[in-house]
mmCIF file of C-alpha atoms and ligand atoms in Angstrom:
data_model
loop_
_atom_site.group_PDB
_atom_site.id
_atom_site.type_symbol
_atom_site.label_atom_id
_atom_site.label_comp_id
_atom_site.label_asym_id
_atom_site.label_seq_id
_atom_site.Cartn_x
_atom_site.Cartn_y
_atom_site.Cartn_z
ATOM 1 C CA MET A 1 -35.178 5.368 1.859
ATOM 2 C CA PHE A 2 -36.171 1.698 2.028
ATOM 3 C CA ARG A 3 -38.710 0.576 4.598
ATOM 4 C CA ILE A 4 -38.395 -2.226 7.101
ATOM 5 C CA ASN A 5 -41.078 -4.762 7.983
ATOM 6 C CA ASP A 6 -42.862 -2.715 10.669
ATOM 7 C CA ASN A 7 -44.331 -5.851 12.177
ATOM 8 C CA PHE A 8 -40.924 -6.589 13.698
ATOM 9 C CA THR A 9 -40.925 -3.336 15.637
ATOM 10 C CA LYS A 10 -44.270 -4.265 17.200
ATOM 11 C CA LEU A 11 -42.661 -7.230 18.954
ATOM 12 C CA PRO A 12 -41.672 -6.464 22.540
ATOM 13 C CA ALA A 13 -38.150 -7.572 23.466
ATOM 14 C CA SER A 14 -38.210 -11.095 24.837
ATOM 15 C CA TYR A 15 -36.589 -10.800 28.214
ATOM 16 C CA LEU A 16 -37.690 -14.075 29.859
ATOM 17 C CA PHE A 17 -34.452 -16.061 29.812
ATOM 18 C CA SER A 18 -32.169 -13.012 30.000
ATOM 19 C CA GLU A 19 -34.069 -11.803 33.078
ATOM 20 C CA VAL A 20 -33.761 -15.279 34.637
ATOM 21 C CA ALA A 21 -29.999 -15.197 33.991
ATOM 22 C CA ARG A 22 -29.727 -11.642 35.359
ATOM 23 C CA ARG A 23 -31.505 -12.488 38.628
ATOM 24 C CA VAL A 24 -29.398 -15.623 39.115
ATOM 25 C CA LYS A 25 -26.223 -13.591 38.531
ATOM 26 C CA VAL A 26 -27.245 -10.900 41.012
ATOM 27 C CA TYR A 27 -28.036 -13.556 43.620
ATOM 28 C CA THR A 28 -24.832 -15.568 43.181
ATOM 29 C CA GLU A 29 -22.690 -12.416 43.268
ATOM 30 C CA ALA A 30 -24.305 -11.426 46.557
ATOM 31 C CA ASN A 31 -24.107 -15.001 47.877
ATOM 32 C CA PRO A 32 -20.936 -16.567 46.487
ATOM 33 C CA GLY A 33 -20.586 -20.344 46.751
ATOM 34 C CA THR A 34 -24.340 -21.033 46.782
ATOM 35 C CA ASP A 35 -25.131 -24.398 45.195
ATOM 36 C CA ILE A 36 -27.763 -23.426 42.626
ATOM 37 C CA ILE A 37 -29.778 -26.190 40.909
ATOM 38 C CA ARG A 38 -30.943 -25.256 37.434
ATOM 39 C CA MET A 39 -34.368 -26.734 36.824
ATOM 40 C CA GLY A 40 -35.326 -24.276 34.105
ATOM 41 C CA ILE A 41 -33.259 -26.020 31.439
ATOM 42 C CA GLY A 42 -35.241 -26.191 28.200
ATOM 43 C CA ASP A 43 -32.627 -28.302 26.459
ATOM 44 C CA VAL A 44 -31.805 -31.982 26.665
ATOM 45 C CA THR A 45 -28.555 -32.809 28.473
ATOM 46 C CA ARG A 46 -27.879 -36.472 27.680
ATOM 47 C CA PRO A 47 -25.503 -37.179 24.766
ATOM 48 C CA LEU A 48 -26.561 -38.590 21.398
ATOM 49 C CA CYS A 49 -27.044 -42.354 21.621
ATOM 50 C CA PRO A 50 -24.317 -44.745 20.336
ATOM 51 C CA ALA A 51 -26.382 -45.859 17.311
ATOM 52 C CA VAL A 52 -26.625 -42.251 16.115
ATOM 53 C CA ILE A 53 -22.940 -41.561 16.786
ATOM 54 C CA ALA A 54 -21.933 -44.625 14.715
ATOM 55 C CA ALA A 55 -24.189 -43.541 11.836
ATOM 56 C CA LEU A 56 -22.793 -39.993 11.969
ATOM 57 C CA HIS A 57 -19.211 -41.308 11.816
ATOM 58 C CA ALA A 58 -20.077 -43.526 8.840
ATOM 59 C CA ALA A 59 -21.749 -40.594 7.083
ATOM 60 C CA VAL A 60 -18.641 -38.451 7.584
ATOM 61 C CA ASP A 61 -16.616 -41.201 5.891
ATOM 62 C CA ASP A 62 -19.105 -41.193 2.981
ATOM 63 C CA GLU A 63 -18.306 -37.529 2.486
ATOM 64 C CA ALA A 64 -14.548 -38.268 2.366
ATOM 65 C CA ASN A 65 -14.839 -40.330 -0.763
ATOM 66 C CA GLY A 66 -15.711 -39.302 -4.324
ATOM 67 C CA GLU A 67 -18.047 -42.251 -4.946
ATOM 68 C CA SER A 68 -20.084 -41.896 -1.760
ATOM 69 C CA PHE A 69 -19.912 -38.105 -1.435
ATOM 70 C CA HIS A 70 -23.281 -36.352 -1.080
ATOM 71 C CA GLY A 71 -23.645 -32.699 -2.043
ATOM 72 C CA TYR A 72 -27.031 -31.026 -2.300
ATOM 73 C CA GLY A 73 -29.726 -33.495 -1.389
ATOM 74 C CA PRO A 74 -33.461 -33.371 -2.046
ATOM 75 C CA GLU A 75 -34.875 -30.211 -0.409
ATOM 76 C CA GLN A 76 -37.657 -32.236 1.216
ATOM 77 C CA GLY A 77 -35.201 -34.801 2.621
ATOM 78 C CA TYR A 78 -33.691 -38.137 1.615
ATOM 79 C CA GLY A 79 -35.961 -41.071 0.807
ATOM 80 C CA PHE A 80 -33.956 -43.344 3.126
ATOM 81 C CA LEU A 81 -35.246 -41.281 6.054
ATOM 82 C CA SER A 82 -38.749 -40.311 4.913
ATOM 83 C CA GLU A 83 -39.457 -44.005 4.217
ATOM 84 C CA LYS A 84 -38.421 -44.909 7.769
ATOM 85 C CA ILE A 85 -40.603 -42.100 9.153
ATOM 86 C CA SER A 86 -43.555 -43.225 7.089
ATOM 87 C CA GLU A 87 -43.159 -46.827 8.254
ATOM 88 C CA PHE A 88 -42.210 -46.454 11.930
ATOM 89 C CA ASP A 89 -43.853 -43.198 12.993
ATOM 90 C CA TYR A 90 -47.070 -43.667 10.999
ATOM 91 C CA LYS A 91 -47.810 -47.021 9.290
ATOM 92 C CA ASN A 92 -46.884 -48.983 12.434
ATOM 93 C CA ARG A 93 -49.539 -46.936 14.252
ATOM 94 C CA GLY A 94 -52.103 -47.678 11.573
ATOM 95 C CA ILE A 95 -51.749 -44.254 9.907
ATOM 96 C CA ASP A 96 -51.265 -44.020 6.168
ATOM 97 C CA ILE A 97 -48.775 -41.188 5.658
ATOM 98 C CA GLY A 98 -46.538 -41.615 2.626
ATOM 99 C CA PRO A 99 -42.933 -40.384 2.188
ATOM 100 C CA ASP A 100 -44.192 -37.702 -0.223
ATOM 101 C CA GLU A 101 -46.270 -36.184 2.593
ATOM 102 C CA ILE A 102 -43.173 -35.834 4.815
ATOM 103 C CA PHE A 103 -40.897 -32.784 4.620
ATOM 104 C CA ILE A 104 -37.621 -33.147 6.520
ATOM 105 C CA SER A 105 -36.150 -29.919 7.862
ATOM 106 C CA ASP A 106 -33.690 -28.470 10.345
ATOM 107 C CA GLY A 107 -36.282 -28.521 13.116
ATOM 108 C CA ALA A 108 -39.776 -27.784 14.301
ATOM 109 C CA LYS A 109 -39.044 -24.208 15.332
ATOM 110 C CA SER A 110 -38.287 -23.292 11.722
ATOM 111 C CA ASP A 111 -41.296 -25.155 10.389
ATOM 112 C CA THR A 112 -43.848 -23.869 12.923
ATOM 113 C CA GLY A 113 -42.438 -20.406 12.263
ATOM 114 C CA ASN A 114 -42.315 -20.680 8.467
ATOM 115 C CA ILE A 115 -45.674 -22.321 7.861
ATOM 116 C CA GLY A 116 -47.332 -18.903 7.771
ATOM 117 C CA ASP A 117 -45.616 -18.320 4.388
ATOM 118 C CA ILE A 118 -48.283 -20.450 2.688
ATOM 119 C CA LEU A 119 -51.244 -18.930 4.560
ATOM 120 C CA SER A 120 -53.072 -15.683 3.867
ATOM 121 C CA THR A 121 -52.339 -12.770 6.185
ATOM 122 C CA ALA A 122 -56.106 -12.325 6.396
ATOM 123 C CA ASN A 123 -56.439 -15.483 8.508
ATOM 124 C CA CYS A 124 -57.287 -15.139 12.188
ATOM 125 C CA VAL A 125 -55.219 -17.255 14.535
ATOM 126 C CA ALA A 126 -55.998 -18.951 17.851
ATOM 127 C CA VAL A 127 -53.424 -20.208 20.348
ATOM 128 C CA THR A 128 -53.614 -21.907 23.706
ATOM 129 C CA ASP A 129 -52.422 -19.731 26.592
ATOM 130 C CA PRO A 130 -49.753 -20.308 27.981
ATOM 131 C CA VAL A 131 -48.036 -21.048 24.682
ATOM 132 C CA TYR A 132 -44.728 -21.830 22.937
ATOM 133 C CA PRO A 133 -43.888 -18.204 22.007
ATOM 134 C CA VAL A 134 -42.830 -19.003 18.421
ATOM 135 C CA TYR A 135 -46.455 -19.382 17.267
ATOM 136 C CA VAL A 136 -47.421 -15.913 18.453
ATOM 137 C CA ASP A 137 -44.259 -14.036 17.513
ATOM 138 C CA THR A 138 -44.145 -15.401 13.963
ATOM 139 C CA ASN A 139 -47.752 -14.344 13.421
ATOM 140 C CA VAL A 140 -46.790 -10.877 14.635
ATOM 141 C CA MET A 141 -43.967 -10.850 12.058
ATOM 142 C CA GLY A 142 -46.405 -12.059 9.405
ATOM 143 C CA GLY A 143 -48.885 -9.271 10.151
ATOM 144 C CA ARG A 144 -51.670 -11.445 11.560
ATOM 145 C CA ALA A 145 -51.572 -10.381 15.203
ATOM 146 C CA GLY A 146 -53.032 -6.866 15.249
ATOM 147 C CA GLU A 147 -51.930 -4.661 18.158
ATOM 148 C CA LEU A 148 -50.501 -5.611 21.537
ATOM 149 C CA GLY A 149 -52.807 -4.631 24.388
ATOM 150 C CA ASP A 150 -51.876 -3.659 27.954
ATOM 151 C CA ASP A 151 -53.069 -7.095 29.041
ATOM 152 C CA GLY A 152 -50.293 -8.734 26.987
ATOM 153 C CA ARG A 153 -52.705 -10.021 24.345
ATOM 154 C CA TRP A 154 -52.615 -9.287 20.608
ATOM 155 C CA SER A 155 -55.890 -7.885 19.328
ATOM 156 C CA ARG A 156 -56.322 -10.270 16.361
ATOM 157 C CA ILE A 157 -55.185 -13.452 18.135
ATOM 158 C CA GLU A 158 -57.696 -15.527 20.073
ATOM 159 C CA TYR A 159 -56.248 -16.822 23.338
ATOM 160 C CA LEU A 160 -57.560 -20.105 24.709
ATOM 161 C CA PRO A 161 -56.690 -20.192 28.417
ATOM 162 C CA CYS A 162 -55.398 -23.457 29.880
ATOM 163 C CA THR A 163 -55.446 -23.135 33.651
ATOM 164 C CA ALA A 164 -56.321 -25.152 36.743
ATOM 165 C CA GLU A 165 -59.907 -23.825 36.345
ATOM 166 C CA ASN A 166 -60.442 -25.859 33.165
ATOM 167 C CA SER A 167 -58.009 -28.641 34.145
ATOM 168 C CA PHE A 168 -55.712 -27.339 31.392
ATOM 169 C CA VAL A 169 -58.133 -28.441 28.676
ATOM 170 C CA PRO A 170 -58.748 -25.492 26.340
ATOM 171 C CA ALA A 171 -62.339 -24.623 25.469
ATOM 172 C CA LEU A 172 -63.221 -24.383 21.786
ATOM 173 C CA PRO A 173 -62.729 -20.915 20.262
ATOM 174 C CA VAL A 174 -65.638 -18.480 20.035
ATOM 175 C CA ASN A 175 -64.274 -16.061 17.385
ATOM 176 C CA ASP A 176 -64.232 -18.547 14.497
ATOM 177 C CA PRO A 177 -60.433 -18.561 13.905
ATOM 178 C CA ASP A 178 -59.051 -19.846 10.593
ATOM 179 C CA VAL A 179 -55.867 -21.317 12.038
ATOM 180 C CA ILE A 180 -55.461 -23.053 15.414
ATOM 181 C CA TYR A 181 -52.157 -24.046 17.011
ATOM 182 C CA LEU A 182 -52.146 -26.986 19.406
ATOM 183 C CA CYS A 183 -49.070 -28.500 21.056
ATOM 184 C CA TYR A 184 -49.497 -31.860 22.809
ATOM 185 C CA PRO A 185 -47.844 -33.056 25.006
ATOM 186 C CA ASN A 186 -47.752 -29.381 25.875
ATOM 187 C CA ASN A 187 -44.842 -27.064 26.411
ATOM 188 C CA PRO A 188 -44.935 -25.420 28.973
ATOM 189 C CA THR A 189 -47.680 -27.160 31.005
ATOM 190 C CA GLY A 190 -46.667 -30.785 30.380
ATOM 191 C CA THR A 191 -50.343 -31.732 30.020
ATOM 192 C CA THR A 192 -51.875 -33.870 27.271
ATOM 193 C CA LEU A 193 -55.212 -34.315 25.529
ATOM 194 C CA THR A 194 -56.806 -37.731 25.235
ATOM 195 C CA ARG A 195 -58.078 -39.249 22.020
ATOM 196 C CA SER A 196 -61.642 -38.058 22.613
ATOM 197 C CA GLN A 197 -60.471 -34.565 23.645
ATOM 198 C CA LEU A 198 -58.402 -34.218 20.461
ATOM 199 C CA LYS A 199 -61.299 -35.486 18.360
ATOM 200 C CA VAL A 200 -63.299 -32.450 19.498
ATOM 201 C CA TRP A 201 -60.667 -30.211 17.833
ATOM 202 C CA VAL A 202 -60.475 -32.183 14.612
ATOM 203 C CA ASP A 203 -64.281 -32.187 14.369
ATOM 204 C CA TYR A 204 -64.363 -28.441 15.088
ATOM 205 C CA CYS A 205 -61.815 -27.734 12.335
ATOM 206 C CA ARG A 206 -63.759 -29.876 9.868
ATOM 207 C CA GLU A 207 -67.030 -28.112 10.651
ATOM 208 C CA HIS A 208 -65.544 -24.596 10.608
ATOM 209 C CA GLY A 209 -63.040 -24.962 7.762
ATOM 210 C CA ALA A 210 -60.155 -24.204 10.115
ATOM 211 C CA LEU A 211 -56.568 -25.402 9.785
ATOM 212 C CA LEU A 212 -55.063 -27.251 12.766
ATOM 213 C CA LEU A 213 -51.310 -26.804 13.253
ATOM 214 C CA PHE A 214 -50.355 -29.657 15.566
ATOM 215 C CA ASP A 215 -46.932 -29.546 17.258
ATOM 216 C CA ALA A 216 -45.954 -33.037 18.419
ATOM 217 C CA ALA A 217 -42.354 -32.216 19.445
ATOM 218 C CA TYR A 218 -42.788 -34.228 22.675
ATOM 219 C CA GLU A 219 -44.479 -37.268 21.154
ATOM 220 C CA ALA A 220 -41.703 -39.620 22.300
ATOM 221 C CA TYR A 221 -42.516 -38.859 25.960
ATOM 222 C CA ILE A 222 -46.031 -40.262 25.734
ATOM 223 C CA ARG A 223 -46.465 -43.288 27.990
ATOM 224 C CA GLU A 224 -50.234 -43.438 28.485
ATOM 225 C CA ASP A 225 -52.351 -45.428 26.014
ATOM 226 C CA ASP A 226 -55.155 -42.941 25.630
ATOM 227 C CA VAL A 227 -52.864 -40.109 24.474
ATOM 228 C CA PRO A 228 -52.443 -40.036 20.669
ATOM 229 C CA HIS A 229 -48.871 -39.847 19.330
ATOM 230 C CA SER A 230 -50.075 -38.229 16.131
ATOM 231 C CA ILE A 231 -53.035 -36.024 15.273
ATOM 232 C CA TYR A 232 -53.663 -38.402 12.349
ATOM 233 C CA GLU A 233 -54.749 -41.070 14.824
ATOM 234 C CA ILE A 234 -57.973 -39.040 14.864
ATOM 235 C CA GLU A 235 -60.335 -39.822 12.007
ATOM 236 C CA GLY A 236 -60.601 -37.036 9.457
ATOM 237 C CA ALA A 237 -57.476 -35.201 10.667
ATOM 238 C CA LYS A 238 -55.692 -35.564 7.334
ATOM 239 C CA GLU A 239 -58.148 -33.107 5.796
ATOM 240 C CA VAL A 240 -57.521 -30.393 8.408
ATOM 241 C CA ALA A 241 -54.132 -30.822 10.093
ATOM 242 C CA ILE A 242 -50.425 -30.274 9.573
ATOM 243 C CA GLU A 243 -48.186 -32.081 12.070
ATOM 244 C CA PHE A 244 -44.757 -30.924 13.223
ATOM 245 C CA ARG A 245 -42.211 -33.369 14.649
ATOM 246 C CA SER A 246 -38.722 -32.872 15.974
ATOM 247 C CA TYR A 247 -35.740 -35.093 16.830
ATOM 248 C CA SER A 248 -34.620 -32.498 19.388
ATOM 249 C CA LYS A 249 -36.385 -33.554 22.570
ATOM 250 C CA THR A 250 -36.868 -37.076 21.179
ATOM 251 C CA ALA A 251 -33.265 -37.978 20.492
ATOM 252 C CA GLY A 252 -31.062 -35.115 21.641
ATOM 253 C CA PHE A 253 -30.773 -33.450 18.215
ATOM 254 C CA THR A 254 -31.075 -29.901 19.651
ATOM 255 C CA GLY A 255 -27.477 -29.225 18.604
ATOM 256 C CA ILE A 256 -27.259 -31.138 15.320
ATOM 257 C CA ARG A 257 -30.817 -30.115 14.189
ATOM 258 C CA LEU A 258 -33.495 -32.188 12.468
ATOM 259 C CA GLY A 259 -37.258 -32.355 12.351
ATOM 260 C CA TYR A 260 -40.033 -32.911 9.871
ATOM 261 C CA THR A 261 -43.461 -31.689 8.935
ATOM 262 C CA VAL A 262 -46.338 -33.748 7.588
ATOM 263 C CA VAL A 263 -48.627 -32.110 5.043
ATOM 264 C CA PRO A 264 -51.207 -34.668 3.887
ATOM 265 C CA LYS A 265 -52.334 -34.712 0.267
ATOM 266 C CA GLU A 266 -55.962 -34.433 1.394
ATOM 267 C CA LEU A 267 -55.387 -31.043 3.068
ATOM 268 C CA LYS A 268 -56.761 -28.154 0.994
ATOM 269 C CA GLY A 269 -57.406 -24.456 1.536
ATOM 270 C CA LEU A 270 -59.197 -21.737 -0.387
ATOM 271 C CA ASP A 271 -57.478 -19.331 -2.745
ATOM 272 C CA GLU A 272 -58.659 -15.779 -3.498
ATOM 273 C CA SER A 273 -61.089 -16.930 -6.153
ATOM 274 C CA GLY A 274 -62.637 -19.603 -3.932
ATOM 275 C CA ARG A 275 -60.874 -22.589 -5.482
ATOM 276 C CA LEU A 276 -59.452 -25.393 -3.299
ATOM 277 C CA VAL A 277 -55.666 -25.676 -3.400
ATOM 278 C CA GLY A 278 -53.589 -28.509 -1.872
ATOM 279 C CA LEU A 279 -51.202 -27.436 0.891
ATOM 280 C CA ASN A 280 -48.773 -30.289 0.176
ATOM 281 C CA GLY A 281 -47.829 -28.674 -3.150
ATOM 282 C CA LEU A 282 -47.598 -25.213 -1.617
ATOM 283 C CA TRP A 283 -45.283 -26.349 1.183
ATOM 284 C CA ARG A 284 -43.178 -28.310 -1.333
ATOM 285 C CA ARG A 285 -42.840 -25.124 -3.398
ATOM 286 C CA ARG A 286 -41.977 -23.089 -0.318
ATOM 287 C CA GLN A 287 -39.342 -25.560 0.901
ATOM 288 C CA THR A 288 -37.733 -26.210 -2.491
ATOM 289 C CA THR A 289 -37.457 -22.445 -3.031
ATOM 290 C CA LYS A 290 -36.311 -21.246 0.381
ATOM 291 C CA PHE A 291 -34.627 -24.311 1.913
ATOM 292 C CA ASN A 292 -31.802 -26.460 0.533
ATOM 293 C CA GLY A 293 -32.352 -29.521 2.657
ATOM 294 C CA ALA A 294 -31.120 -30.723 6.033
ATOM 295 C CA SER A 295 -27.597 -32.091 6.112
ATOM 296 C CA TYR A 296 -26.882 -35.589 4.805
ATOM 297 C CA LEU A 297 -25.002 -36.392 8.005
ATOM 298 C CA THR A 298 -27.870 -35.519 10.303
ATOM 299 C CA GLN A 299 -30.372 -37.450 8.209
ATOM 300 C CA ARG A 300 -28.129 -40.539 8.372
ATOM 301 C CA GLY A 301 -27.959 -39.997 12.140
ATOM 302 C CA ALA A 302 -31.750 -39.882 12.375
ATOM 303 C CA GLU A 303 -32.127 -42.974 10.190
ATOM 304 C CA ALA A 304 -30.228 -44.920 12.879
ATOM 305 C CA LEU A 305 -32.928 -44.017 15.420
ATOM 306 C CA TYR A 306 -35.255 -46.455 13.678
ATOM 307 C CA SER A 307 -32.898 -49.435 14.083
ATOM 308 C CA PRO A 308 -33.610 -51.813 17.002
ATOM 309 C CA GLU A 309 -30.578 -50.456 18.942
ATOM 310 C CA GLY A 310 -31.472 -46.854 18.157
ATOM 311 C CA ARG A 311 -35.024 -47.306 19.354
ATOM 312 C CA ARG A 312 -33.899 -48.982 22.565
ATOM 313 C CA GLN A 313 -31.226 -46.382 23.307
ATOM 314 C CA VAL A 314 -33.554 -43.443 22.750
ATOM 315 C CA LYS A 315 -36.185 -44.989 24.969
ATOM 316 C CA GLU A 316 -33.567 -45.350 27.732
ATOM 317 C CA SER A 317 -32.742 -41.644 27.545
ATOM 318 C CA ILE A 318 -36.366 -40.596 27.625
ATOM 319 C CA ASP A 319 -37.079 -42.984 30.490
ATOM 320 C CA TYR A 320 -34.243 -41.259 32.356
ATOM 321 C CA TYR A 321 -35.889 -37.845 31.934
ATOM 322 C CA LEU A 322 -39.314 -39.259 32.750
ATOM 323 C CA GLU A 323 -37.952 -40.677 35.999
ATOM 324 C CA ASN A 324 -36.796 -37.137 36.871
ATOM 325 C CA ALA A 325 -40.243 -35.867 35.975
ATOM 326 C CA ARG A 326 -41.819 -38.484 38.239
ATOM 327 C CA MET A 327 -39.542 -37.532 41.153
ATOM 328 C CA LEU A 328 -40.444 -33.876 40.718
ATOM 329 C CA ARG A 329 -44.159 -34.518 40.387
ATOM 330 C CA VAL A 330 -44.335 -36.763 43.456
ATOM 331 C CA GLY A 331 -41.942 -34.620 45.505
ATOM 332 C CA LEU A 332 -43.744 -31.368 44.763
ATOM 333 C CA ALA A 333 -47.125 -32.900 45.566
ATOM 334 C CA GLU A 334 -45.656 -34.155 48.860
ATOM 335 C CA ALA A 335 -44.414 -30.626 49.568
ATOM 336 C CA GLY A 336 -47.998 -29.407 49.082
ATOM 337 C CA TYR A 337 -47.805 -27.891 45.606
ATOM 338 C CA GLU A 338 -50.544 -28.149 42.999
ATOM 339 C CA VAL A 339 -48.764 -29.703 40.044
ATOM 340 C CA VAL A 340 -49.579 -31.063 36.576
ATOM 341 C CA GLY A 341 -47.498 -32.554 33.772
ATOM 342 C CA GLY A 342 -44.514 -34.837 34.036
ATOM 343 C CA VAL A 343 -46.354 -38.045 33.091
ATOM 344 C CA ASN A 344 -46.094 -37.906 29.282
ATOM 345 C CA SER A 345 -43.784 -34.922 29.257
ATOM 346 C CA PRO A 346 -40.477 -33.591 30.611
ATOM 347 C CA TYR A 347 -42.259 -30.506 31.981
ATOM 348 C CA ILE A 348 -43.765 -29.917 35.401
ATOM 349 C CA TRP A 349 -46.164 -27.003 35.786
ATOM 350 C CA LEU A 350 -46.983 -25.841 39.271
ATOM 351 C CA LYS A 351 -49.297 -23.287 40.740
ATOM 352 C CA THR A 352 -47.501 -20.700 42.811
ATOM 353 C CA PRO A 353 -48.673 -20.819 46.444
ATOM 354 C CA GLU A 354 -50.535 -18.038 48.265
ATOM 355 C CA GLY A 355 -51.280 -16.031 45.153
ATOM 356 C CA MET A 356 -47.625 -15.217 44.473
ATOM 357 C CA SER A 357 -46.875 -13.921 40.992
ATOM 358 C CA SER A 358 -44.650 -16.046 38.774
ATOM 359 C CA TRP A 359 -41.659 -13.732 39.318
ATOM 360 C CA GLU A 360 -42.242 -13.457 43.093
ATOM 361 C CA PHE A 361 -42.183 -17.236 43.225
ATOM 362 C CA PHE A 362 -39.040 -17.297 41.051
ATOM 363 C CA ASP A 363 -37.255 -15.109 43.616
ATOM 364 C CA HIS A 364 -38.626 -17.185 46.495
ATOM 365 C CA MET A 365 -37.357 -20.444 44.918
ATOM 366 C CA LEU A 366 -33.974 -18.894 44.212
ATOM 367 C CA GLU A 367 -33.484 -17.323 47.644
ATOM 368 C CA ARG A 368 -35.020 -19.994 49.853
ATOM 369 C CA TYR A 369 -34.150 -23.227 47.970
ATOM 370 C CA HIS A 370 -31.459 -22.111 45.493
ATOM 371 C CA ILE A 371 -33.551 -23.599 42.690
ATOM 372 C CA VAL A 372 -33.979 -21.926 39.299
ATOM 373 C CA GLY A 373 -37.112 -22.514 37.235
ATOM 374 C CA THR A 374 -39.023 -20.547 34.613
ATOM 375 C CA PRO A 375 -41.796 -18.068 35.475
ATOM 376 C CA GLY A 376 -45.048 -19.147 33.820
ATOM 377 C CA SER A 377 -45.958 -15.573 32.909
ATOM 378 C CA GLY A 378 -43.193 -15.699 30.273
ATOM 379 C CA PHE A 379 -45.390 -18.068 28.237
ATOM 380 C CA GLY A 380 -48.477 -15.887 28.054
ATOM 381 C CA PRO A 381 -50.994 -14.025 30.231
ATOM 382 C CA SER A 382 -52.609 -17.232 31.541
ATOM 383 C CA GLY A 383 -49.201 -18.472 32.686
ATOM 384 C CA GLU A 384 -49.208 -15.834 35.449
ATOM 385 C CA GLY A 385 -49.278 -17.533 38.834
ATOM 386 C CA TYR A 386 -47.574 -20.645 37.478
ATOM 387 C CA PHE A 387 -43.995 -21.907 37.307
ATOM 388 C CA ARG A 388 -42.225 -24.447 35.078
ATOM 389 C CA LEU A 389 -39.618 -26.981 36.158
ATOM 390 C CA THR A 390 -37.975 -29.322 33.685
ATOM 391 C CA ALA A 391 -36.794 -32.926 33.903
ATOM 392 C CA PHE A 392 -33.609 -32.352 31.884
ATOM 393 C CA ASN A 393 -31.187 -32.174 34.818
ATOM 394 C CA THR A 394 -29.436 -35.258 36.290
ATOM 395 C CA HIS A 395 -31.106 -37.739 38.672
ATOM 396 C CA GLU A 396 -28.770 -36.484 41.419
ATOM 397 C CA ASN A 397 -29.673 -32.817 41.011
ATOM 398 C CA THR A 398 -33.359 -33.602 40.601
ATOM 399 C CA ARG A 399 -33.300 -35.633 43.829
ATOM 400 C CA LEU A 400 -31.481 -32.772 45.575
ATOM 401 C CA CYS A 401 -34.096 -30.318 44.289
ATOM 402 C CA VAL A 402 -36.936 -32.488 45.648
ATOM 403 C CA ASP A 403 -35.154 -32.931 49.002
ATOM 404 C CA ARG A 404 -34.804 -29.182 49.369
ATOM 405 C CA LEU A 405 -38.457 -28.586 48.572
ATOM 406 C CA THR A 406 -39.656 -31.295 50.960
ATOM 407 C CA GLY A 407 -37.305 -30.123 53.714
ATOM 408 C CA LYS A 408 -35.140 -33.273 53.648
ATOM 409 C CA SER A 409 -31.997 -31.363 52.768
HETATM 410 C C1 PLP B 501 -38.341 -27.490 21.519
HETATM 411 C C2 PLP B 501 -39.627 -27.257 20.815
HETATM 412 C C3 PLP B 501 -39.717 -27.221 19.417
HETATM 413 C C4 PLP B 501 -38.561 -27.107 18.504
HETATM 414 O O1 PLP B 501 -37.682 -27.854 18.294
HETATM 415 P P1 PLP B 501 -36.552 -27.840 17.201
HETATM 416 O O2 PLP B 501 -35.313 -27.994 18.010
HETATM 417 O O3 PLP B 501 -36.591 -26.569 16.415
HETATM 418 O O4 PLP B 501 -36.885 -29.017 16.358
HETATM 419 C C5 PLP B 501 -40.940 -27.069 18.809
HETATM 420 N N1 PLP B 501 -42.045 -26.970 19.535
HETATM 421 C C6 PLP B 501 -42.009 -26.989 20.864
HETATM 422 C C7 PLP B 501 -43.275 -26.853 21.606
HETATM 423 C C8 PLP B 501 -40.805 -27.122 21.550
HETATM 424 O O5 PLP B 501 -40.791 -27.085 22.883
#
């Protein structure tokens, strides 16, 4: 009989969002007519901007006509888009990333999950805690995690706690990991690292021969000057870092799907015999073999984001979410909560009061204020005692949420 990949059976069932839904259902069935505000939404809610919609319509018309029809495209993406990315996302920030270092894909979840394909299973991995679960679970699937302990930690993964005690700035690893995942602005905490704080990580990776996997899915939310938009703003990062970007939270592409990954030519790792091998070529081989390219339509849609109208319209949408984040941050502080995030990020991370567990606080918020958020413990052991609210609801509902918490409604 054939065998399955046993690593998959090691993964515990993920019950975070199903348990949230279950508890909300139980409550609303017992209390019909309650006006619940959903502040746990991890998806954008505003529609695609007009510039993107126009480009999508035009691209559909291209496909209706023999001369302009596009079938299979380049696996790594069309030049019309990778050139825009290179110019606007990198060269305009003084970073020299060429189109041939950019790999367009159907999103950052796939890429952060698939990147392990080109890395040895012998590597040890470090993650910040709390963490975007994809990094951990895909390393479990890839056989790099070891065994799950009673404390919710995998034996071969190094966890770098980010809590109020260290102001959500992770300390450098102590177990000499080979691969380090960082996500800034962070999901779920909404916190950022400054230029000098990120430099510490790039320098560490250079000294220790570690690979930095940098998830910049929330780059477009950055408003403060001292917070880098790209890891390559840090000197020497091209030799140690891969960067993941997404149009999902940036431009509302969660439904139509598009992202990209940057693998610089300078980035090299060791093979079995101790020779240095470029990762750009390995990722190109991986993508051209296992991926047939993102859709022509979506790439035309993304191209429009770099036009003057596209840039303005996207900024308006993000400003809308950031205003929600500001309301939440200020309102929660006024209500006496300890809160971080929400300045360069759509996420607000708060400490549960009076030592309540994340789930106790979830029930308290639901029953007392009819507000739904996400228990921090669902993002890792160090998320226990924290709670995430998101800025993706409407201004009206966000205001209502703040009024309930501050006792004004
Ligand atoms: C939403 C999210 C992504 C993934 O986005 P895609 O829709 O797959 O592009 C990646 N990383 C983090 C941290 C996210 O929150």
